[in-house]
Amino acid sequence: MRVTVDADLFLFDLDGTIYLGDTPIPGAVDTLKKLESAGKKVCFLTNNSSKDPAEYVEKLTSMGYPAKIEQIITSATASIHFLKTSRPGKSVYPVGTPTFVKAVRDAGIAIDSENADIVLLAFDTGVTYDKFWTANVMLGKGSEFVATHPDRICPSDRGDMPDVGSLAALLECSSGKKVSVYCGKPYASMAEIVKHLYDVPADRIAMVGDRLYTDILFGVNNGFKSVAVFTGEITPESLMSSDIVPTFAFGSVCELTEE
């Protein structure tokens, strides 16, 4: 068995790369195991900020890959890291799932539902009009606008879901306030956590994903190798017309190894 991409650490997106919804992409789990058997490190980077890392561990394990909690990095993780290091002491109004709000609170970040310093927008699958209204009022009063990630859609086996980038566009339109910081891929906050957790040179890291403007651009922006896969948003046609150029392009993650 040969690994087709010369790297020591493989960073994988999840939605559209390893699975679609609750359905694993054929051969993906076996490929992860083969990479590890070849001595490669495997980590998962997801911009989905609606779930706790433990939920991803459970999901991957149920699909046959025994993931560990330290292998999961989410845009929520990156956002909390950003707030604690770059906005210490600032209060936030988090628009997100109960899991996300709990993670923010557990990190010791003050939550204010009336006059927060920062409106923090995450992937909220239980979003309500009232949440948007409250956030819009705060933004109008001068709160900073921070979002976990810029993805416009989240792929699923049912069909594409509106994601944070689309929800942010709504609030930008209604409030007139632009997002000042996105914390997930392709931005530096996510890369800082990778560097903190793994002592691997940038040119020995490969980012594997199905989205050009997050996954592949994340690799390009941070000096990693990048591997585009055609199991999610990227198609051969969209790749040909894009000025974001991956190091490799494969039909699926299965092409990372060959017999």
PDB file of C-alpha atoms in Angstrom:
ATOM      1  CA  MET A   1       0.000   0.000   0.000  1.00  0.00           C
ATOM      2  CA  ARG A   2       1.285   3.468  -0.963  1.00  0.00           C
ATOM      3  CA  VAL A   3       0.184   6.896   0.281  1.00  0.00           C
ATOM      4  CA  THR A   4      -0.241   9.117  -2.778  1.00  0.00           C
ATOM      5  CA  VAL A   5       0.271  12.466  -0.985  1.00  0.00           C
ATOM      6  CA  ASP A   6       3.620  13.025   0.713  1.00  0.00           C
ATOM      7  CA  ALA A   7       2.606  14.368   4.123  1.00  0.00           C
ATOM      8  CA  ASP A   8       2.879  13.416   7.792  1.00  0.00           C
ATOM      9  CA  LEU A   9      -0.345  15.009   9.082  1.00  0.00           C
ATOM     10  CA  PHE A  10      -3.657  14.751   7.216  1.00  0.00           C
ATOM     11  CA  LEU A  11      -6.384  17.239   8.115  1.00  0.00           C
ATOM     12  CA  PHE A  12      -9.817  16.111   6.968  1.00  0.00           C
ATOM     13  CA  ASP A  13     -13.002  18.060   6.554  1.00  0.00           C
ATOM     14  CA  LEU A  14     -16.021  15.946   7.553  1.00  0.00           C
ATOM     15  CA  ASP A  15     -19.269  16.947   5.803  1.00  0.00           C
ATOM     16  CA  GLY A  16     -18.874  16.131   2.117  1.00  0.00           C
ATOM     17  CA  THR A  17     -15.430  14.590   2.606  1.00  0.00           C
ATOM     18  CA  ILE A  18     -15.746  11.652   5.050  1.00  0.00           C
ATOM     19  CA  TYR A  19     -19.536  11.414   5.090  1.00  0.00           C
ATOM     20  CA  LEU A  20     -22.749  12.995   3.834  1.00  0.00           C
ATOM     21  CA  GLY A  21     -25.218  13.358   6.678  1.00  0.00           C
ATOM     22  CA  ASP A  22     -25.283   9.986   8.408  1.00  0.00           C
ATOM     23  CA  THR A  23     -23.910   8.101   5.411  1.00  0.00           C
ATOM     24  CA  PRO A  24     -20.153   7.473   5.196  1.00  0.00           C
ATOM     25  CA  ILE A  25     -18.586   8.017   1.792  1.00  0.00           C
ATOM     26  CA  PRO A  26     -17.686   4.573   0.413  1.00  0.00           C
ATOM     27  CA  GLY A  27     -14.168   3.555   1.402  1.00  0.00           C
ATOM     28  CA  ALA A  28     -13.466   6.662   3.504  1.00  0.00           C
ATOM     29  CA  VAL A  29     -13.210   4.863   6.858  1.00  0.00           C
ATOM     30  CA  ASP A  30     -10.876   2.224   5.414  1.00  0.00           C
ATOM     31  CA  THR A  31      -8.687   4.986   3.968  1.00  0.00           C
ATOM     32  CA  LEU A  32      -8.351   6.654   7.382  1.00  0.00           C
ATOM     33  CA  LYS A  33      -7.247   3.343   8.887  1.00  0.00           C
ATOM     34  CA  LYS A  34      -4.752   2.747   6.070  1.00  0.00           C
ATOM     35  CA  LEU A  35      -3.192   6.168   6.585  1.00  0.00           C
ATOM     36  CA  GLU A  36      -2.742   5.480  10.277  1.00  0.00           C
ATOM     37  CA  SER A  37      -1.288   2.048   9.586  1.00  0.00           C
ATOM     38  CA  ALA A  38       1.251   3.827   7.358  1.00  0.00           C
ATOM     39  CA  GLY A  39       2.296   5.976  10.325  1.00  0.00           C
ATOM     40  CA  LYS A  40       0.388   9.113   9.326  1.00  0.00           C
ATOM     41  CA  LYS A  41      -1.370  11.397  11.804  1.00  0.00           C
ATOM     42  CA  VAL A  42      -5.079  12.011  11.180  1.00  0.00           C
ATOM     43  CA  CYS A  43      -7.060  15.010  12.411  1.00  0.00           C
ATOM     44  CA  PHE A  44     -10.538  16.309  11.569  1.00  0.00           C
ATOM     45  CA  LEU A  45     -11.259  20.003  10.977  1.00  0.00           C
ATOM     46  CA  THR A  46     -14.890  20.976  10.607  1.00  0.00           C
ATOM     47  CA  ASN A  47     -16.478  24.375  10.252  1.00  0.00           C
ATOM     48  CA  ASN A  48     -19.717  22.995  11.692  1.00  0.00           C
ATOM     49  CA  SER A  49     -20.051  24.826  15.015  1.00  0.00           C
ATOM     50  CA  SER A  50     -23.387  23.282  16.031  1.00  0.00           C
ATOM     51  CA  LYS A  51     -21.951  20.157  17.666  1.00  0.00           C
ATOM     52  CA  ASP A  52     -19.632  19.250  20.503  1.00  0.00           C
ATOM     53  CA  PRO A  53     -16.424  17.394  19.496  1.00  0.00           C
ATOM     54  CA  ALA A  54     -17.681  14.390  21.471  1.00  0.00           C
ATOM     55  CA  GLU A  55     -20.616  14.116  19.054  1.00  0.00           C
ATOM     56  CA  TYR A  56     -18.199  13.800  16.143  1.00  0.00           C
ATOM     57  CA  VAL A  57     -16.254  11.121  18.013  1.00  0.00           C
ATOM     58  CA  GLU A  58     -19.483   9.192  18.517  1.00  0.00           C
ATOM     59  CA  LYS A  59     -20.509   9.611  14.876  1.00  0.00           C
ATOM     60  CA  LEU A  60     -17.167   8.537  13.423  1.00  0.00           C
ATOM     61  CA  THR A  61     -16.963   5.602  15.836  1.00  0.00           C
ATOM     62  CA  SER A  62     -20.443   4.442  14.805  1.00  0.00           C
ATOM     63  CA  MET A  63     -19.204   4.447  11.198  1.00  0.00           C
ATOM     64  CA  GLY A  64     -16.302   2.163  12.081  1.00  0.00           C
ATOM     65  CA  TYR A  65     -13.513   4.651  12.762  1.00  0.00           C
ATOM     66  CA  PRO A  66     -12.513   4.823  16.468  1.00  0.00           C
ATOM     67  CA  ALA A  67     -11.894   8.573  16.675  1.00  0.00           C
ATOM     68  CA  LYS A  68     -10.428  10.282  19.742  1.00  0.00           C
ATOM     69  CA  ILE A  69     -11.589  13.615  21.117  1.00  0.00           C
ATOM     70  CA  GLU A  70      -8.181  15.223  20.544  1.00  0.00           C
ATOM     71  CA  GLN A  71      -8.523  14.534  16.802  1.00  0.00           C
ATOM     72  CA  ILE A  72     -11.524  16.856  16.458  1.00  0.00           C
ATOM     73  CA  ILE A  73     -11.106  20.602  15.884  1.00  0.00           C
ATOM     74  CA  THR A  74     -14.242  22.647  15.152  1.00  0.00           C
ATOM     75  CA  SER A  75     -14.824  26.281  14.259  1.00  0.00           C
ATOM     76  CA  ALA A  76     -16.370  26.609  17.721  1.00  0.00           C
ATOM     77  CA  THR A  77     -13.001  25.584  19.191  1.00  0.00           C
ATOM     78  CA  ALA A  78     -11.284  28.167  16.987  1.00  0.00           C
ATOM     79  CA  SER A  79     -13.809  30.865  17.937  1.00  0.00           C
ATOM     80  CA  ILE A  80     -13.369  30.296  21.669  1.00  0.00           C
ATOM     81  CA  HIS A  81      -9.584  30.365  21.203  1.00  0.00           C
ATOM     82  CA  PHE A  82      -9.893  33.666  19.314  1.00  0.00           C
ATOM     83  CA  LEU A  83     -12.128  35.257  21.950  1.00  0.00           C
ATOM     84  CA  LYS A  84      -9.902  34.245  24.844  1.00  0.00           C
ATOM     85  CA  THR A  85      -6.659  35.326  23.173  1.00  0.00           C
ATOM     86  CA  SER A  86      -7.718  38.324  21.054  1.00  0.00           C
ATOM     87  CA  ARG A  87     -10.837  39.626  22.866  1.00  0.00           C
ATOM     88  CA  PRO A  88     -10.156  38.796  26.534  1.00  0.00           C
ATOM     89  CA  GLY A  89     -12.810  40.034  28.956  1.00  0.00           C
ATOM     90  CA  LYS A  90     -15.330  40.853  26.215  1.00  0.00           C
ATOM     91  CA  SER A  91     -18.942  39.702  26.606  1.00  0.00           C
ATOM     92  CA  VAL A  92     -20.749  37.912  23.785  1.00  0.00           C
ATOM     93  CA  TYR A  93     -24.262  37.230  22.585  1.00  0.00           C
ATOM     94  CA  PRO A  94     -23.960  33.764  21.015  1.00  0.00           C
ATOM     95  CA  VAL A  95     -26.400  32.845  18.255  1.00  0.00           C
ATOM     96  CA  GLY A  96     -26.004  29.077  18.142  1.00  0.00           C
ATOM     97  CA  THR A  97     -27.193  25.710  19.354  1.00  0.00           C
ATOM     98  CA  PRO A  98     -27.460  24.958  23.094  1.00  0.00           C
ATOM     99  CA  THR A  99     -24.284  22.859  22.702  1.00  0.00           C
ATOM    100  CA  PHE A 100     -22.417  25.845  21.273  1.00  0.00           C
ATOM    101  CA  VAL A 101     -23.693  28.265  23.908  1.00  0.00           C
ATOM    102  CA  LYS A 102     -22.669  25.826  26.650  1.00  0.00           C
ATOM    103  CA  ALA A 103     -19.154  25.541  25.184  1.00  0.00           C
ATOM    104  CA  VAL A 104     -18.809  29.342  25.222  1.00  0.00           C
ATOM    105  CA  ARG A 105     -20.059  29.562  28.799  1.00  0.00           C
ATOM    106  CA  ASP A 106     -17.886  26.650  29.972  1.00  0.00           C
ATOM    107  CA  ALA A 107     -14.847  28.455  28.528  1.00  0.00           C
ATOM    108  CA  GLY A 108     -15.451  31.268  31.007  1.00  0.00           C
ATOM    109  CA  ILE A 109     -16.652  33.799  28.423  1.00  0.00           C
ATOM    110  CA  ALA A 110     -19.327  36.191  29.717  1.00  0.00           C
ATOM    111  CA  ILE A 111     -22.689  35.954  27.956  1.00  0.00           C
ATOM    112  CA  ASP A 112     -24.913  39.031  27.722  1.00  0.00           C
ATOM    113  CA  SER A 113     -28.353  38.894  26.099  1.00  0.00           C
ATOM    114  CA  GLU A 114     -28.886  42.666  26.050  1.00  0.00           C
ATOM    115  CA  ASN A 115     -25.690  44.673  25.523  1.00  0.00           C
ATOM    116  CA  ALA A 116     -22.902  42.288  24.554  1.00  0.00           C
ATOM    117  CA  ASP A 117     -19.595  43.568  23.235  1.00  0.00           C
ATOM    118  CA  ILE A 118     -19.694  40.934  20.483  1.00  0.00           C
ATOM    119  CA  VAL A 119     -22.442  39.175  18.542  1.00  0.00           C
ATOM    120  CA  LEU A 120     -21.074  35.679  17.914  1.00  0.00           C
ATOM    121  CA  LEU A 121     -22.843  33.883  15.076  1.00  0.00           C
ATOM    122  CA  ALA A 122     -22.547  30.083  14.796  1.00  0.00           C
ATOM    123  CA  PHE A 123     -24.279  27.343  12.795  1.00  0.00           C
ATOM    124  CA  ASP A 124     -27.654  27.394  14.544  1.00  0.00           C
ATOM    125  CA  THR A 125     -29.998  24.624  13.420  1.00  0.00           C
ATOM    126  CA  GLY A 126     -32.591  25.911  15.897  1.00  0.00           C
ATOM    127  CA  VAL A 127     -32.398  29.550  14.872  1.00  0.00           C
ATOM    128  CA  THR A 128     -35.418  31.749  15.634  1.00  0.00           C
ATOM    129  CA  TYR A 129     -36.536  35.149  14.435  1.00  0.00           C
ATOM    130  CA  ASP A 130     -36.163  36.488  17.971  1.00  0.00           C
ATOM    131  CA  LYS A 131     -32.473  35.515  18.075  1.00  0.00           C
ATOM    132  CA  PHE A 132     -31.836  37.401  14.834  1.00  0.00           C
ATOM    133  CA  TRP A 133     -33.848  40.381  16.021  1.00  0.00           C
ATOM    134  CA  THR A 134     -31.853  40.585  19.281  1.00  0.00           C
ATOM    135  CA  ALA A 135     -28.563  40.249  17.399  1.00  0.00           C
ATOM    136  CA  ASN A 136     -29.630  42.899  14.895  1.00  0.00           C
ATOM    137  CA  VAL A 137     -30.446  45.392  17.651  1.00  0.00           C
ATOM    138  CA  MET A 138     -27.046  44.837  19.304  1.00  0.00           C
ATOM    139  CA  LEU A 139     -25.194  45.239  16.019  1.00  0.00           C
ATOM    140  CA  GLY A 140     -27.090  48.462  15.420  1.00  0.00           C
ATOM    141  CA  LYS A 141     -25.901  49.726  18.814  1.00  0.00           C
ATOM    142  CA  GLY A 142     -22.258  49.021  17.945  1.00  0.00           C
ATOM    143  CA  SER A 143     -21.501  45.419  18.973  1.00  0.00           C
ATOM    144  CA  GLU A 144     -18.697  43.761  17.014  1.00  0.00           C
ATOM    145  CA  PHE A 145     -19.834  41.043  14.578  1.00  0.00           C
ATOM    146  CA  VAL A 146     -17.834  37.788  14.788  1.00  0.00           C
ATOM    147  CA  ALA A 147     -18.785  34.524  13.066  1.00  0.00           C
ATOM    148  CA  THR A 148     -17.499  31.000  13.462  1.00  0.00           C
ATOM    149  CA  HIS A 149     -17.017  30.309   9.741  1.00  0.00           C
ATOM    150  CA  PRO A 150     -17.924  31.595   6.268  1.00  0.00           C
ATOM    151  CA  ASP A 151     -19.526  28.494   4.692  1.00  0.00           C
ATOM    152  CA  ARG A 152     -22.669  29.441   2.800  1.00  0.00           C
ATOM    153  CA  ILE A 153     -24.112  25.909   2.781  1.00  0.00           C
ATOM    154  CA  CYS A 154     -23.672  22.680   4.718  1.00  0.00           C
ATOM    155  CA  PRO A 155     -24.055  19.537   2.553  1.00  0.00           C
ATOM    156  CA  SER A 156     -26.263  16.713   3.798  1.00  0.00           C
ATOM    157  CA  ASP A 157     -27.853  13.577   2.397  1.00  0.00           C
ATOM    158  CA  ARG A 158     -31.207  15.418   2.370  1.00  0.00           C
ATOM    159  CA  GLY A 159     -29.830  18.414   0.480  1.00  0.00           C
ATOM    160  CA  ASP A 160     -27.841  21.578   1.161  1.00  0.00           C
ATOM    161  CA  MET A 161     -28.541  23.437   4.421  1.00  0.00           C
ATOM    162  CA  PRO A 162     -28.135  27.232   4.818  1.00  0.00           C
ATOM    163  CA  ASP A 163     -24.938  27.728   6.827  1.00  0.00           C
ATOM    164  CA  VAL A 164     -23.296  30.591   8.732  1.00  0.00           C
ATOM    165  CA  GLY A 165     -22.169  32.506   5.642  1.00  0.00           C
ATOM    166  CA  SER A 166     -25.785  32.763   4.487  1.00  0.00           C
ATOM    167  CA  LEU A 167     -27.074  33.685   7.951  1.00  0.00           C
ATOM    168  CA  ALA A 168     -24.323  36.296   8.283  1.00  0.00           C
ATOM    169  CA  ALA A 169     -25.388  37.836   4.965  1.00  0.00           C
ATOM    170  CA  LEU A 170     -28.903  38.248   6.340  1.00  0.00           C
ATOM    171  CA  LEU A 171     -27.668  40.084   9.455  1.00  0.00           C
ATOM    172  CA  GLU A 172     -25.193  42.161   7.438  1.00  0.00           C
ATOM    173  CA  CYS A 173     -28.078  43.260   5.219  1.00  0.00           C
ATOM    174  CA  SER A 174     -30.452  44.081   8.080  1.00  0.00           C
ATOM    175  CA  SER A 175     -27.926  45.718  10.429  1.00  0.00           C
ATOM    176  CA  GLY A 176     -25.502  47.307   7.989  1.00  0.00           C
ATOM    177  CA  LYS A 177     -22.670  45.791  10.073  1.00  0.00           C
ATOM    178  CA  LYS A 178     -20.118  43.524   8.404  1.00  0.00           C
ATOM    179  CA  VAL A 179     -18.515  40.471   9.999  1.00  0.00           C
ATOM    180  CA  SER A 180     -15.130  41.640  11.287  1.00  0.00           C
ATOM    181  CA  VAL A 181     -13.671  38.187  11.986  1.00  0.00           C
ATOM    182  CA  TYR A 182     -14.400  34.657  10.764  1.00  0.00           C
ATOM    183  CA  CYS A 183     -12.681  32.081  12.991  1.00  0.00           C
ATOM    184  CA  GLY A 184     -12.861  28.793  11.068  1.00  0.00           C
ATOM    185  CA  LYS A 185     -11.349  27.658   7.782  1.00  0.00           C
ATOM    186  CA  PRO A 186      -9.762  29.247   5.763  1.00  0.00           C
ATOM    187  CA  TYR A 187      -8.617  31.717   8.418  1.00  0.00           C
ATOM    188  CA  ALA A 188      -5.631  31.827  10.754  1.00  0.00           C
ATOM    189  CA  SER A 189      -7.445  31.020  14.026  1.00  0.00           C
ATOM    190  CA  MET A 190      -7.987  27.426  12.912  1.00  0.00           C
ATOM    191  CA  ALA A 191      -4.395  27.090  11.718  1.00  0.00           C
ATOM    192  CA  GLU A 192      -3.094  28.375  15.062  1.00  0.00           C
ATOM    193  CA  ILE A 193      -4.796  25.493  16.873  1.00  0.00           C
ATOM    194  CA  VAL A 194      -3.317  22.949  14.445  1.00  0.00           C
ATOM    195  CA  LYS A 195       0.150  24.403  15.062  1.00  0.00           C
ATOM    196  CA  HIS A 196      -0.440  24.303  18.818  1.00  0.00           C
ATOM    197  CA  LEU A 197      -1.537  20.658  18.858  1.00  0.00           C
ATOM    198  CA  TYR A 198       0.804  19.153  16.264  1.00  0.00           C
ATOM    199  CA  ASP A 199       4.531  19.728  15.954  1.00  0.00           C
ATOM    200  CA  VAL A 200       4.547  19.214  12.178  1.00  0.00           C
ATOM    201  CA  PRO A 201       6.071  21.629   9.616  1.00  0.00           C
ATOM    202  CA  ALA A 202       3.505  23.291   7.349  1.00  0.00           C
ATOM    203  CA  ASP A 203       4.914  21.654   4.212  1.00  0.00           C
ATOM    204  CA  ARG A 204       4.330  18.214   5.792  1.00  0.00           C
ATOM    205  CA  ILE A 205       0.620  18.881   6.377  1.00  0.00           C
ATOM    206  CA  ALA A 206      -2.178  18.090   3.877  1.00  0.00           C
ATOM    207  CA  MET A 207      -5.684  19.565   4.075  1.00  0.00           C
ATOM    208  CA  VAL A 208      -8.324  17.362   2.451  1.00  0.00           C
ATOM    209  CA  GLY A 209     -11.774  18.765   1.720  1.00  0.00           C
ATOM    210  CA  ASP A 210     -14.707  19.286  -0.610  1.00  0.00           C
ATOM    211  CA  ARG A 211     -14.967  23.080  -0.580  1.00  0.00           C
ATOM    212  CA  LEU A 212     -12.674  25.459  -2.441  1.00  0.00           C
ATOM    213  CA  TYR A 213     -13.210  28.684  -0.501  1.00  0.00           C
ATOM    214  CA  THR A 214     -12.766  27.075   2.941  1.00  0.00           C
ATOM    215  CA  ASP A 215     -10.893  23.747   2.858  1.00  0.00           C
ATOM    216  CA  ILE A 216      -8.619  24.290  -0.129  1.00  0.00           C
ATOM    217  CA  LEU A 217      -8.041  27.979   0.545  1.00  0.00           C
ATOM    218  CA  PHE A 218      -7.175  27.042   4.143  1.00  0.00           C
ATOM    219  CA  GLY A 219      -4.377  24.864   2.813  1.00  0.00           C
ATOM    220  CA  VAL A 220      -3.205  27.516   0.371  1.00  0.00           C
ATOM    221  CA  ASN A 221      -3.298  30.343   2.936  1.00  0.00           C
ATOM    222  CA  ASN A 222      -1.300  28.426   5.529  1.00  0.00           C
ATOM    223  CA  GLY A 223       1.351  26.732   3.398  1.00  0.00           C
ATOM    224  CA  PHE A 224      -0.168  23.232   3.582  1.00  0.00           C
ATOM    225  CA  LYS A 225      -0.626  20.810   0.721  1.00  0.00           C
ATOM    226  CA  SER A 226      -4.276  20.787  -0.349  1.00  0.00           C
ATOM    227  CA  VAL A 227      -6.383  17.922  -1.689  1.00  0.00           C
ATOM    228  CA  ALA A 228      -9.752  18.626  -3.335  1.00  0.00           C
ATOM    229  CA  VAL A 229     -12.287  15.774  -3.421  1.00  0.00           C
ATOM    230  CA  PHE A 230     -15.377  15.585  -5.622  1.00  0.00           C
ATOM    231  CA  THR A 231     -17.735  14.064  -3.049  1.00  0.00           C
ATOM    232  CA  GLY A 232     -19.250  17.322  -1.796  1.00  0.00           C
ATOM    233  CA  GLU A 233     -19.410  20.851  -3.181  1.00  0.00           C
ATOM    234  CA  ILE A 234     -16.410  20.837  -5.543  1.00  0.00           C
ATOM    235  CA  THR A 235     -17.008  19.503  -9.046  1.00  0.00           C
ATOM    236  CA  PRO A 236     -14.447  19.153 -11.852  1.00  0.00           C
ATOM    237  CA  GLU A 237     -16.226  22.040 -13.598  1.00  0.00           C
ATOM    238  CA  SER A 238     -16.109  24.388 -10.578  1.00  0.00           C
ATOM    239  CA  LEU A 239     -12.455  23.538 -10.055  1.00  0.00           C
ATOM    240  CA  MET A 240     -11.589  24.389 -13.662  1.00  0.00           C
ATOM    241  CA  SER A 241     -13.219  27.810 -13.354  1.00  0.00           C
ATOM    242  CA  SER A 242     -11.721  28.709  -9.950  1.00  0.00           C
ATOM    243  CA  ASP A 243      -8.555  30.660  -9.236  1.00  0.00           C
ATOM    244  CA  ILE A 244      -8.126  28.613  -6.022  1.00  0.00           C
ATOM    245  CA  VAL A 245      -5.826  25.787  -7.107  1.00  0.00           C
ATOM    246  CA  PRO A 246      -5.359  22.649  -4.954  1.00  0.00           C
ATOM    247  CA  THR A 247      -2.151  20.651  -4.933  1.00  0.00           C
ATOM    248  CA  PHE A 248      -4.148  17.515  -5.812  1.00  0.00           C
ATOM    249  CA  ALA A 249      -7.686  16.729  -6.985  1.00  0.00           C
ATOM    250  CA  PHE A 250      -9.206  13.276  -6.391  1.00  0.00           C
ATOM    251  CA  GLY A 251     -12.582  11.689  -6.891  1.00  0.00           C
ATOM    252  CA  SER A 252     -12.699  10.832  -3.186  1.00  0.00           C
ATOM    253  CA  VAL A 253     -10.445  10.378  -0.165  1.00  0.00           C
ATOM    254  CA  CYS A 254      -9.958   6.762  -1.238  1.00  0.00           C
ATOM    255  CA  GLU A 255      -7.373   7.954  -3.760  1.00  0.00           C
ATOM    256  CA  LEU A 256      -5.074   9.016  -0.932  1.00  0.00           C
ATOM    257  CA  THR A 257      -3.885   5.429  -0.834  1.00  0.00           C
ATOM    258  CA  GLU A 258      -3.328   2.807  -3.499  1.00  0.00           C
ATOM    259  CA  GLU A 259      -2.333  -0.837  -3.418  1.00  0.00           C
TER     260      GLU A 259
END
